[in-house]
Short mmCIF file of N, CA and C and ligand atoms in Angstrom, two decimals:
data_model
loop_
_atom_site.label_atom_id
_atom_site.label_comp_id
_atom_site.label_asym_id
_atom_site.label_seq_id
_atom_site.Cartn_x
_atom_site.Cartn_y
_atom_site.Cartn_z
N UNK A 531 -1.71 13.18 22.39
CA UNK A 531 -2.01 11.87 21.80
C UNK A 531 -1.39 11.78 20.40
N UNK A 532 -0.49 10.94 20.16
CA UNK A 532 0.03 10.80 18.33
C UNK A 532 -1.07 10.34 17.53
N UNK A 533 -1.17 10.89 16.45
CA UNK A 533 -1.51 11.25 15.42
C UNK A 533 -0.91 9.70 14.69
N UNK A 534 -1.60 9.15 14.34
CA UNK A 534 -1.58 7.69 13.83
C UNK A 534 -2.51 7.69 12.56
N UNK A 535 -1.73 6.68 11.51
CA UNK A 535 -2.07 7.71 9.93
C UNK A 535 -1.83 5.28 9.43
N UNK A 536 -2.90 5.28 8.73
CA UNK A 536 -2.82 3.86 8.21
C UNK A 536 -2.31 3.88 6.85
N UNK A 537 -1.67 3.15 5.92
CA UNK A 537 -1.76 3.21 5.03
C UNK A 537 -2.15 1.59 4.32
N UNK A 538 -3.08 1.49 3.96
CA UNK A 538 -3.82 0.30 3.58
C UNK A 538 -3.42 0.10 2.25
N UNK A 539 -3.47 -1.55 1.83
CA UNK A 539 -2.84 -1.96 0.40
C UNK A 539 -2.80 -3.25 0.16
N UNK A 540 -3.05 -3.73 -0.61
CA UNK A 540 -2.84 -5.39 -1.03
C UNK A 540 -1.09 -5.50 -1.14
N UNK A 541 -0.51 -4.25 -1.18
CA UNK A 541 1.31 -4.76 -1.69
C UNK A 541 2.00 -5.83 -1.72
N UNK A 542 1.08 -6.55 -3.27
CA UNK A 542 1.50 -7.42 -3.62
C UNK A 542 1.73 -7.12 -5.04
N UNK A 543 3.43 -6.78 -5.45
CA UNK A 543 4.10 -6.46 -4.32
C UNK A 543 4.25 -4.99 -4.14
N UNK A 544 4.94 -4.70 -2.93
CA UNK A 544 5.14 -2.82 -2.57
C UNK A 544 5.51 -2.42 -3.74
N UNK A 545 5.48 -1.26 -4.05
CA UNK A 545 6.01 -0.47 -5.48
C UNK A 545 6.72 0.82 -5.15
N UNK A 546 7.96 1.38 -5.53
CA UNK A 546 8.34 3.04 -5.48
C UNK A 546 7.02 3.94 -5.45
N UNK A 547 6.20 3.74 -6.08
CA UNK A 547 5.24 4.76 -5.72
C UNK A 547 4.33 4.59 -4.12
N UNK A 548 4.08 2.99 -3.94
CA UNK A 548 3.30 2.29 -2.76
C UNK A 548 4.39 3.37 -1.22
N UNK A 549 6.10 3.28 -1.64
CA UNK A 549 6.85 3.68 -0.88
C UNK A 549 6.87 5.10 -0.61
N UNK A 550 6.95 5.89 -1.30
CA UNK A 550 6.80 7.22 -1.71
C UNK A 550 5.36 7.56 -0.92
N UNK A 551 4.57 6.96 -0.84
CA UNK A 551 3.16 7.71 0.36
C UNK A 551 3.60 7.48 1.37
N UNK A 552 4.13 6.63 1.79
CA UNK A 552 4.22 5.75 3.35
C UNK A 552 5.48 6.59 3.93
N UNK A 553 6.82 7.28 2.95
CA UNK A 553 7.76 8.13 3.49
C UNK A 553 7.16 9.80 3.50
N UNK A 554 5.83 10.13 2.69
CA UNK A 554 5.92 11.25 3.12
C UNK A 554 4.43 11.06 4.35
N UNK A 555 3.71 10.13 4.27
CA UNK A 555 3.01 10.01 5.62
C UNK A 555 3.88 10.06 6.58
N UNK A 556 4.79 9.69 6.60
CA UNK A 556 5.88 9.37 7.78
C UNK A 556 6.17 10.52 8.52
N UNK A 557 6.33 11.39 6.94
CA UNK A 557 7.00 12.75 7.86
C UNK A 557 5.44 13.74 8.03
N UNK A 558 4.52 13.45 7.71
CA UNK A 558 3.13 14.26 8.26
C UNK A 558 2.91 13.38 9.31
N UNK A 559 2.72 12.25 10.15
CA UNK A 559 1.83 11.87 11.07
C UNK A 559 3.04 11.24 12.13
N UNK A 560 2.79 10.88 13.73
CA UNK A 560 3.53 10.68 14.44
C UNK A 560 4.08 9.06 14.08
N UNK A 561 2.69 8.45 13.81
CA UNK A 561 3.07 7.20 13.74
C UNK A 561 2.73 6.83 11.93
N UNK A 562 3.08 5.50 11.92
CA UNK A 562 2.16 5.16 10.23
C UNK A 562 2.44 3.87 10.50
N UNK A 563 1.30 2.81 10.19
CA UNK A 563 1.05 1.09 10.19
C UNK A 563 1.06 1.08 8.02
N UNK A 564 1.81 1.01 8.05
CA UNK A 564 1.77 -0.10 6.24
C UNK A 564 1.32 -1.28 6.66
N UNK A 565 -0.34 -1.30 6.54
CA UNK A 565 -1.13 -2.32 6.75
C UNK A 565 -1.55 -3.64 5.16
N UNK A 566 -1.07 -4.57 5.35
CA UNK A 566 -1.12 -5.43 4.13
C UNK A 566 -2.64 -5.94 4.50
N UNK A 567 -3.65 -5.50 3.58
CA UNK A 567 -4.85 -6.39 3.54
C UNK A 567 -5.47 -7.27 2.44
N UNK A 568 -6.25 -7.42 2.51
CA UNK A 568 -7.00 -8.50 1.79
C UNK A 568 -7.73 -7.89 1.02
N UNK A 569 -7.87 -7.84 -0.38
CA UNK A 569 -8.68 -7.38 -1.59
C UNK A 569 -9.21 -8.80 -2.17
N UNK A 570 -10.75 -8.46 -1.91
CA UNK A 570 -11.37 -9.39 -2.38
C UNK A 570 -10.95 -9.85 -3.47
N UNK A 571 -11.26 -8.50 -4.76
CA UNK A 571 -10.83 -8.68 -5.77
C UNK A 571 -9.59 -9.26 -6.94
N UNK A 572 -8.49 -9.02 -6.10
CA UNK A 572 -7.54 -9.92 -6.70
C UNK A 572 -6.43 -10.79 -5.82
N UNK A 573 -6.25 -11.65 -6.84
CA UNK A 573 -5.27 -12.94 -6.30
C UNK A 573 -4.21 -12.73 -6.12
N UNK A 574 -3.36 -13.69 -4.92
CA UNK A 574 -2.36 -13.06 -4.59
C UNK A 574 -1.21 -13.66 -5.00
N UNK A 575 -0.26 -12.72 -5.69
CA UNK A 575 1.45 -13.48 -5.98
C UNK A 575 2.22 -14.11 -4.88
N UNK A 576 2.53 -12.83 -4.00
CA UNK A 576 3.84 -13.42 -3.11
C UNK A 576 2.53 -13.63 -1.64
N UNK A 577 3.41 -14.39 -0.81
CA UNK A 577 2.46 -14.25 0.63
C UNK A 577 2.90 -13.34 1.03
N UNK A 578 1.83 -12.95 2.50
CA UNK A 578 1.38 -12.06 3.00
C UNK A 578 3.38 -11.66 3.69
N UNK A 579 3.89 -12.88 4.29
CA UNK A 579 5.04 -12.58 4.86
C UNK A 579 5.86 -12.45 4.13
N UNK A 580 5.88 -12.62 2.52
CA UNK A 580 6.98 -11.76 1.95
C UNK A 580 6.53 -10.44 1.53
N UNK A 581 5.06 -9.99 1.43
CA UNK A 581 5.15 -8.62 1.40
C UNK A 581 5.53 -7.80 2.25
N UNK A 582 5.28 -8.53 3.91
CA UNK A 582 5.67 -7.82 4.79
C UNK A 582 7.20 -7.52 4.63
N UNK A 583 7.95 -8.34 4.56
CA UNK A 583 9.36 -8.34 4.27
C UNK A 583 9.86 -7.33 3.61
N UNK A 584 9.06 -7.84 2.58
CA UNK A 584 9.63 -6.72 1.42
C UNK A 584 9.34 -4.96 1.96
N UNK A 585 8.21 -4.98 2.31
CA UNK A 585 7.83 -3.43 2.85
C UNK A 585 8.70 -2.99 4.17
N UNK A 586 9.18 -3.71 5.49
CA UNK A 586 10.32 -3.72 6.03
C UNK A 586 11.40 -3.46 5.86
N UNK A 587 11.96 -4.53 4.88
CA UNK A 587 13.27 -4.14 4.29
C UNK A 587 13.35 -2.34 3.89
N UNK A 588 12.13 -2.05 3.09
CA UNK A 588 12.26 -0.57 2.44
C UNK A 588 12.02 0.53 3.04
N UNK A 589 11.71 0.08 4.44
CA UNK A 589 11.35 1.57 5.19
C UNK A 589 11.93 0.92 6.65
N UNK A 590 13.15 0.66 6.65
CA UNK A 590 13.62 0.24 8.03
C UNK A 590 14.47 1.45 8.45
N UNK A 591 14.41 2.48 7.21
CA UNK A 591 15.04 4.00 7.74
C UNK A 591 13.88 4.82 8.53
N UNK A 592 12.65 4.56 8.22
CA UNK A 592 11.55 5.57 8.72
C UNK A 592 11.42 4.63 10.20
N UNK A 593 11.96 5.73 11.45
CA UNK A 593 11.90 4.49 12.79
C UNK A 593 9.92 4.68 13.48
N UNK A 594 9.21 5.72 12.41
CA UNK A 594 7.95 5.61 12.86
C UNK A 594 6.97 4.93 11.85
N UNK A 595 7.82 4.05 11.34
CA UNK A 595 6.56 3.04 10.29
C UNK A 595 6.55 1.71 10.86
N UNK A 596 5.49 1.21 10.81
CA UNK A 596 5.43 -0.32 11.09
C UNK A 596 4.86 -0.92 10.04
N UNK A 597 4.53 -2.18 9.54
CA UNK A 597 4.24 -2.89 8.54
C UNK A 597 3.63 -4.41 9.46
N UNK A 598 1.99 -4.23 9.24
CA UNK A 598 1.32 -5.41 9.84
C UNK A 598 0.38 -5.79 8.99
N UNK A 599 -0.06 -6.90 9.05
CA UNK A 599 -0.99 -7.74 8.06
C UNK A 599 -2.43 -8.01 8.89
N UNK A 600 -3.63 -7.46 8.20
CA UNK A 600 -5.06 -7.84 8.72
C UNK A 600 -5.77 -8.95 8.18
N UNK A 601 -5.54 -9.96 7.98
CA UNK A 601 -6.38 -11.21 7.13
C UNK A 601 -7.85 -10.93 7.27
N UNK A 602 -9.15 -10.56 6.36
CA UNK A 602 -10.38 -11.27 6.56
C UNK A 602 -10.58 -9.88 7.41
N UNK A 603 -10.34 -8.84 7.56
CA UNK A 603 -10.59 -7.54 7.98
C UNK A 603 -10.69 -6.63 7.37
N UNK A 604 -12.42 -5.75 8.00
CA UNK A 604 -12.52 -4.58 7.71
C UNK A 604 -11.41 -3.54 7.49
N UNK A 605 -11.01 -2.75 6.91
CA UNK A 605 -10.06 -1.55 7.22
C UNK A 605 -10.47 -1.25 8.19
N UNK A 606 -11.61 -0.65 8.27
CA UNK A 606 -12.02 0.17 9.24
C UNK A 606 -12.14 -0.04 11.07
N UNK A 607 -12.15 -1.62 10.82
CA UNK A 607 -12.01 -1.87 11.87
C UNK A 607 -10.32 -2.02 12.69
N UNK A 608 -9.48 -2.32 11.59
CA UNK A 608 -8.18 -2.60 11.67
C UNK A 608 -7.80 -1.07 12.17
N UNK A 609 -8.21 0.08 11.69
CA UNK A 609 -7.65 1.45 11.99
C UNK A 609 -8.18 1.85 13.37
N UNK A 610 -9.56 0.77 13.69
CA UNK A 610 -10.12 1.55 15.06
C UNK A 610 -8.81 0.79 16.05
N UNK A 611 -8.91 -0.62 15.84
CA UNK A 611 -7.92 -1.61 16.39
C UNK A 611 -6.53 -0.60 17.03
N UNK A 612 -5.60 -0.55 15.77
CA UNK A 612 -4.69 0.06 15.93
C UNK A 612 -5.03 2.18 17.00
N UNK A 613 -6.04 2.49 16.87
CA UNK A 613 -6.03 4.18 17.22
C UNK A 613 -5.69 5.42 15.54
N UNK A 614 -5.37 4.52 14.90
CA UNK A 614 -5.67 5.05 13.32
C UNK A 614 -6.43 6.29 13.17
N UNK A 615 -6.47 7.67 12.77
CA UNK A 615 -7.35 8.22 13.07
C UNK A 615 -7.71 8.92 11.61
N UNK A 616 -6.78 7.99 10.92
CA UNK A 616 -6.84 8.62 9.30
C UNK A 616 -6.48 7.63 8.41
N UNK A 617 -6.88 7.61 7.39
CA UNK A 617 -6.28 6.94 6.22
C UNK A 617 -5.41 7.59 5.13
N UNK A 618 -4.22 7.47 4.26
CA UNK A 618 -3.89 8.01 3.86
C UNK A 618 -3.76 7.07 2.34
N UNK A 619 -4.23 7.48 1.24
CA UNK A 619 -3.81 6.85 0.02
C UNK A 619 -3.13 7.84 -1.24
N UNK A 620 -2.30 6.98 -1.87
CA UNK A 620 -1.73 8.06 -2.80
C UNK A 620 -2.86 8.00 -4.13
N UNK A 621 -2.81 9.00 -5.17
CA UNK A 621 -3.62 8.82 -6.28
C UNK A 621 -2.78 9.34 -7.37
N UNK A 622 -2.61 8.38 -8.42
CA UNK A 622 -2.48 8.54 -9.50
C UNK A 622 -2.73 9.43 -10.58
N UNK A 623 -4.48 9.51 -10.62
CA UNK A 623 -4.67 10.17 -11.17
C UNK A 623 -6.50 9.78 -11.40
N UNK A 624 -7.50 10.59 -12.11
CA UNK A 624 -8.80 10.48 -12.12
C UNK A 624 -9.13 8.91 -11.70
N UNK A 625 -8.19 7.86 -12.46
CA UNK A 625 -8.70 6.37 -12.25
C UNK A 625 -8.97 6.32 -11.34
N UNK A 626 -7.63 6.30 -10.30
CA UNK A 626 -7.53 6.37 -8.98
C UNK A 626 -8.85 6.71 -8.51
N UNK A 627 -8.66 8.24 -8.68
CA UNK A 627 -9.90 8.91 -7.56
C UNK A 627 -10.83 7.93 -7.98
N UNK A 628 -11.63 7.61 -9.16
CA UNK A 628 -12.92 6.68 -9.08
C UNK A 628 -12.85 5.35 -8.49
N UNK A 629 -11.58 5.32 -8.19
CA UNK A 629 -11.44 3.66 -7.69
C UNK A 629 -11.59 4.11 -6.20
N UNK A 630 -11.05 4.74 -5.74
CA UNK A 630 -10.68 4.65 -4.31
C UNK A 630 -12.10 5.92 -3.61
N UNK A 631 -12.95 6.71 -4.21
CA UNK A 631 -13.29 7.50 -3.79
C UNK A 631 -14.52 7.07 -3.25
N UNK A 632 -15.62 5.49 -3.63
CA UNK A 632 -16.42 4.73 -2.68
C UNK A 632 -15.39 4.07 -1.83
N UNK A 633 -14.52 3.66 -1.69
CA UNK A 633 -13.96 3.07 -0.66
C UNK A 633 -13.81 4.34 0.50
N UNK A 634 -13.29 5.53 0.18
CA UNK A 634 -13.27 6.08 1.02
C UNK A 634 -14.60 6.69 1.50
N UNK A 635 -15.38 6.63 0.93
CA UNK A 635 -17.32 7.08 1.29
C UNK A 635 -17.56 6.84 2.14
N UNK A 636 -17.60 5.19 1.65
CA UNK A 636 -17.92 3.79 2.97
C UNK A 636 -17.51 3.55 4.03
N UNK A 637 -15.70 3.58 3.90
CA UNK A 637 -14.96 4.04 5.32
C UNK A 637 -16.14 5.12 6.39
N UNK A 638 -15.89 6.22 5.58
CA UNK A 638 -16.37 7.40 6.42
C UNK A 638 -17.60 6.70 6.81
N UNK A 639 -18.59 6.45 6.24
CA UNK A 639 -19.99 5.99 6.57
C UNK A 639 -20.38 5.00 7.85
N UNK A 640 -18.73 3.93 7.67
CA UNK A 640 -18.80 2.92 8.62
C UNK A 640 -18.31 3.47 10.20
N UNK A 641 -17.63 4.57 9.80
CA UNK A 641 -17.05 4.75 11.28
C UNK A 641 -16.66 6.09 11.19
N UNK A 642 -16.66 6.99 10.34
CA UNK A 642 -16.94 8.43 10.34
C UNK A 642 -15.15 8.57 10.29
N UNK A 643 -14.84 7.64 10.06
CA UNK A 643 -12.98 7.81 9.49
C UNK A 643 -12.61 8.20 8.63
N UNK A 644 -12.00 9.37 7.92
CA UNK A 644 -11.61 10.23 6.95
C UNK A 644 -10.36 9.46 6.33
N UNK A 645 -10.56 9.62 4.91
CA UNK A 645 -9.45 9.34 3.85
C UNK A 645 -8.87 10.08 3.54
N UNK A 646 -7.01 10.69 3.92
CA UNK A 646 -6.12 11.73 3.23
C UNK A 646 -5.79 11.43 1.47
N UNK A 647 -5.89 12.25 0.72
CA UNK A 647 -5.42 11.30 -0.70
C UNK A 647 -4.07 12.20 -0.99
N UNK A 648 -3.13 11.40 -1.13
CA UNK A 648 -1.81 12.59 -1.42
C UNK A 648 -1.46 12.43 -3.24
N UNK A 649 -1.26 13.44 -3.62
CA UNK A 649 -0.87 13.07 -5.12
C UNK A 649 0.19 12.31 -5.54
N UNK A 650 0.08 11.16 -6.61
CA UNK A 650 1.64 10.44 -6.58
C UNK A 650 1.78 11.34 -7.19
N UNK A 651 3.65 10.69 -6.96
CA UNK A 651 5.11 11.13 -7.61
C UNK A 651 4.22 11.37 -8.69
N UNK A 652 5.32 11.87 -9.68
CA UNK A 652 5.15 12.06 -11.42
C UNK A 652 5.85 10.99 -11.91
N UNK A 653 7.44 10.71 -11.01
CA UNK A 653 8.01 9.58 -11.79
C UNK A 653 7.30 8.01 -11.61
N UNK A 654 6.31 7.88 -10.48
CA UNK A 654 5.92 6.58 -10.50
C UNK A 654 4.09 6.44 -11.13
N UNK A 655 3.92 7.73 -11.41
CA UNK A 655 2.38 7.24 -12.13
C UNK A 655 2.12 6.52 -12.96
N UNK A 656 2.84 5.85 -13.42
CA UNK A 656 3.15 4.35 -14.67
C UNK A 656 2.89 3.18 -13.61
N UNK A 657 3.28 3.14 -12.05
CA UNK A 657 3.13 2.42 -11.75
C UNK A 657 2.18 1.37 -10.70
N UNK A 658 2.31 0.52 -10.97
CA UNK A 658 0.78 0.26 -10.26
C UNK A 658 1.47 -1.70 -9.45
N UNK A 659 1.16 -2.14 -9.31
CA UNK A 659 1.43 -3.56 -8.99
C UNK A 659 1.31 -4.60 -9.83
N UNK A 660 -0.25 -4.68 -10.47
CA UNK A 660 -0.43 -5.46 -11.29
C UNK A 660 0.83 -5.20 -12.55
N UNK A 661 1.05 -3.63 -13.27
CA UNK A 661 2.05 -3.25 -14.48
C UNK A 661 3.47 -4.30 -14.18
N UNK A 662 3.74 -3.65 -13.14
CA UNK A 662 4.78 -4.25 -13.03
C UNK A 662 5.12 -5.38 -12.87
N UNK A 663 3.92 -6.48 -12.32
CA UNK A 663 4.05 -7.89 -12.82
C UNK A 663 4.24 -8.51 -13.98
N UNK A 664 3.30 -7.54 -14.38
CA UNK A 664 3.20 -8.32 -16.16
C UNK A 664 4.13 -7.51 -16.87
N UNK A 665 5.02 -6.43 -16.95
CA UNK A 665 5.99 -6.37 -17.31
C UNK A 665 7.06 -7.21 -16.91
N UNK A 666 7.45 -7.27 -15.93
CA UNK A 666 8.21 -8.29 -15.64
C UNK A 666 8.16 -9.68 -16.04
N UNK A 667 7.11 -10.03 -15.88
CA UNK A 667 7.14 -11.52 -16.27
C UNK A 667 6.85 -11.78 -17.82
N UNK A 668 7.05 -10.86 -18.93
CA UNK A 668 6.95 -10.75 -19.83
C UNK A 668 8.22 -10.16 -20.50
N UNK A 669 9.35 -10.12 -19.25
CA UNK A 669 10.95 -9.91 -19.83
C UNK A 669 10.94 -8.11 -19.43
N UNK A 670 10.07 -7.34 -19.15
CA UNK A 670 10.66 -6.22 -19.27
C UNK A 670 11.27 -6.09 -17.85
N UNK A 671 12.10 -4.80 -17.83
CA UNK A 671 12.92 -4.42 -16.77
C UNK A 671 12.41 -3.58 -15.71
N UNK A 672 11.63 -3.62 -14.53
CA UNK A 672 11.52 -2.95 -13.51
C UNK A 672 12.43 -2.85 -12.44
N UNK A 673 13.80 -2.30 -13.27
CA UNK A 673 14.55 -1.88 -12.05
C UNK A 673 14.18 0.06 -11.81
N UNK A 674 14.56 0.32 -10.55
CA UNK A 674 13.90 1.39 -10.23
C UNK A 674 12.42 1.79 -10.10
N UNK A 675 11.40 1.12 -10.39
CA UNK A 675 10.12 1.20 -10.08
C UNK A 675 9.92 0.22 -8.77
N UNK A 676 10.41 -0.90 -8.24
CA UNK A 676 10.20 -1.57 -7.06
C UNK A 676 11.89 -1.56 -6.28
N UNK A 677 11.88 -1.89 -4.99
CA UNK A 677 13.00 -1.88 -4.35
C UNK A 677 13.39 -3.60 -4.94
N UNK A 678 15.05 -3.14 -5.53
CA UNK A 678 15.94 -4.60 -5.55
C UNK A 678 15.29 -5.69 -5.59
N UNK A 679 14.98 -5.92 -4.17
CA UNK A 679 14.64 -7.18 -3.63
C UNK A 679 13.23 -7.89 -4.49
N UNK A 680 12.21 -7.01 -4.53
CA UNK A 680 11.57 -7.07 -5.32
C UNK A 680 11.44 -7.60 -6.37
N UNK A 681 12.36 -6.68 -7.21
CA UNK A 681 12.35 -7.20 -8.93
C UNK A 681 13.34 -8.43 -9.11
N UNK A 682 14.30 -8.77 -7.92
CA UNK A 682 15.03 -10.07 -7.96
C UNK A 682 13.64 -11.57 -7.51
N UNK A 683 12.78 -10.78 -6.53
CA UNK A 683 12.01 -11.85 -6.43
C UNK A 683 11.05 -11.94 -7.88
N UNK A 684 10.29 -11.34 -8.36
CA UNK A 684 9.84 -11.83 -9.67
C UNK A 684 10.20 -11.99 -10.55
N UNK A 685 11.65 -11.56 -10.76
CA UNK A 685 12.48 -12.47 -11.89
C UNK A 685 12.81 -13.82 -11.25
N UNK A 686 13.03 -13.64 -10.45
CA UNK A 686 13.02 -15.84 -10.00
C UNK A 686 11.78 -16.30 -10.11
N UNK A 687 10.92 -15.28 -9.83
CA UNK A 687 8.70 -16.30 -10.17
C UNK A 687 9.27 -16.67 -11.97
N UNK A 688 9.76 -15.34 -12.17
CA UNK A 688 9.32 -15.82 -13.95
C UNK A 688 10.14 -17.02 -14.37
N UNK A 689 11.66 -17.03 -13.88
CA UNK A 689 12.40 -17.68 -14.32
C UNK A 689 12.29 -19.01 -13.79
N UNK A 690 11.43 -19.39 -12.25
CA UNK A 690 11.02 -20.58 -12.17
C UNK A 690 11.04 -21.64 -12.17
O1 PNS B 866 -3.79 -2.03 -2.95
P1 PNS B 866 -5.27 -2.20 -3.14
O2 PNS B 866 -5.60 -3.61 -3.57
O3 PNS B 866 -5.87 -1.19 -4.06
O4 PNS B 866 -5.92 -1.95 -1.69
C1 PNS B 866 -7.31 -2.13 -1.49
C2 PNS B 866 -7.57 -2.41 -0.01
C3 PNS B 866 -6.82 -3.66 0.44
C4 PNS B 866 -7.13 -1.23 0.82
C5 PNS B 866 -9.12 -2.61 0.13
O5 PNS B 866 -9.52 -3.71 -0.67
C6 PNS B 866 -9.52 -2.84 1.57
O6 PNS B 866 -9.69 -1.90 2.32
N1 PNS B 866 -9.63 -4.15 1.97
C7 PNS B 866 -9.99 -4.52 3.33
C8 PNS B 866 -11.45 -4.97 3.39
C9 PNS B 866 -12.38 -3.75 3.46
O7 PNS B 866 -12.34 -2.97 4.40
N2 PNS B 866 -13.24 -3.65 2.44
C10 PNS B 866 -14.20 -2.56 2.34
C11 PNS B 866 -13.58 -1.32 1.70
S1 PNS B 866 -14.71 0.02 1.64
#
C-alpha cells in the first residue's frame, strides 16, 4: 500500500521554504497531496487557483506530488478522504513548534493521525508568507525566497 504523506497550508503564496518540505516529503513518502486549505485566521491575497498554479508550476519535476484545494474542510478529514496516513509540516523554529504543535494534538485526537515536523532549510527561516508580502509590497526584493512567478505576481498586486 503507498505511503501517502499530506502537506497542508494556506500557500498564499507558496514560499522556497513551503517548497523545500514538499521536495523532501517527496523523496520520504510514495505519494504527497500539497493540499491548499482554508485558515480561518487569515485573509486571502491570491485565489485558491492561483495558488494552485503557482505550487504546480514549482513541483512539476516531483512526478509524485499533486497540489489540490479543500474549501471549508477539516484537514483531517481531507487526509482520511485522500488515504493520507501522515502529515508532514516544516518548522522554523520554537514559534513554529507553538503554533503548529495544538494543531497537531487535535489532528491526532480527531482521528489518531500523526504530524511529521521536518526542520526548515537555514536559508529560508526568514521566511514565512505573510514576510514576504509585506516586504514586497513595501518595495523590497524577494527574488530567491519565492519561485519567479510568484514575486512577478506581487509586484503587479503592488504595482496595480
Ligand atoms: O499555512 P498555514 O496557514 O499555517 O496552514 C494552516 C492550515 C491551513 C494547515 C490549518 O489552518 C488547517 O489545518 N486548516 C484546515 C481546517 C482545520 O482542520 N482546522 C483545525 C486544525 S487543528
Amino acid at each position: 500500500m503507498p505511503l501517502i504523506a499530506i502537506c497542508p497550508g494556506s500557500y498564499d503564496p507558496v514560499t522556497h521554504g513551503h517548497l523545500d518540505v514538499i521536495e523532501r516529503s517527496a523523496a520520504l513518502f510514495d505519494e504527497v497531496v500539497a493540499a491548499v486549505l482554508w485558515n480561518p485566521d487569515k485573509a486571502g491575497t491570491f485565489a485558491v487557483e492561483e495558488r494552485i498554479r503557482f505550487i504546480e508550476n514549482a513541483t512539476g519535476h516531483l512526478e509524485n506530488v499533486r497540489v489540490e484545494a479543500f474549501a471549508g474542510r477539516l484537514l483531517v478529514d481531507v487526509a482520511r478522504e485522500i488515504g493520507a496516513s501522515v502529515i508532514v509540516k516544516g518548522l522554523r523554529g520554537e514559534t513554529d513548534y507553538s503554533y503548529e504543535q495544538p494543531m497537531a494534538l487535535m489532528n491526532r485526537h480527531l482521528t489518531g493521525i500523526e504530524t511529521v515536523f521536518l526542520p526548515g532549510a537555514p536559508d529560508f527561516v526568514q521566511v514565512s508568507s505573510s514576510l514576504i508580502k509585506q516586504v514586497c509590497m513595501l518595495g523590497g526584493d524577494v527574488t530567491g525566497l519565492v519561485p519567479d512567478e510568484v514575486r512577478d505576481a506581487l509586484v503587479a498586486l503592488r504595482d496595480g
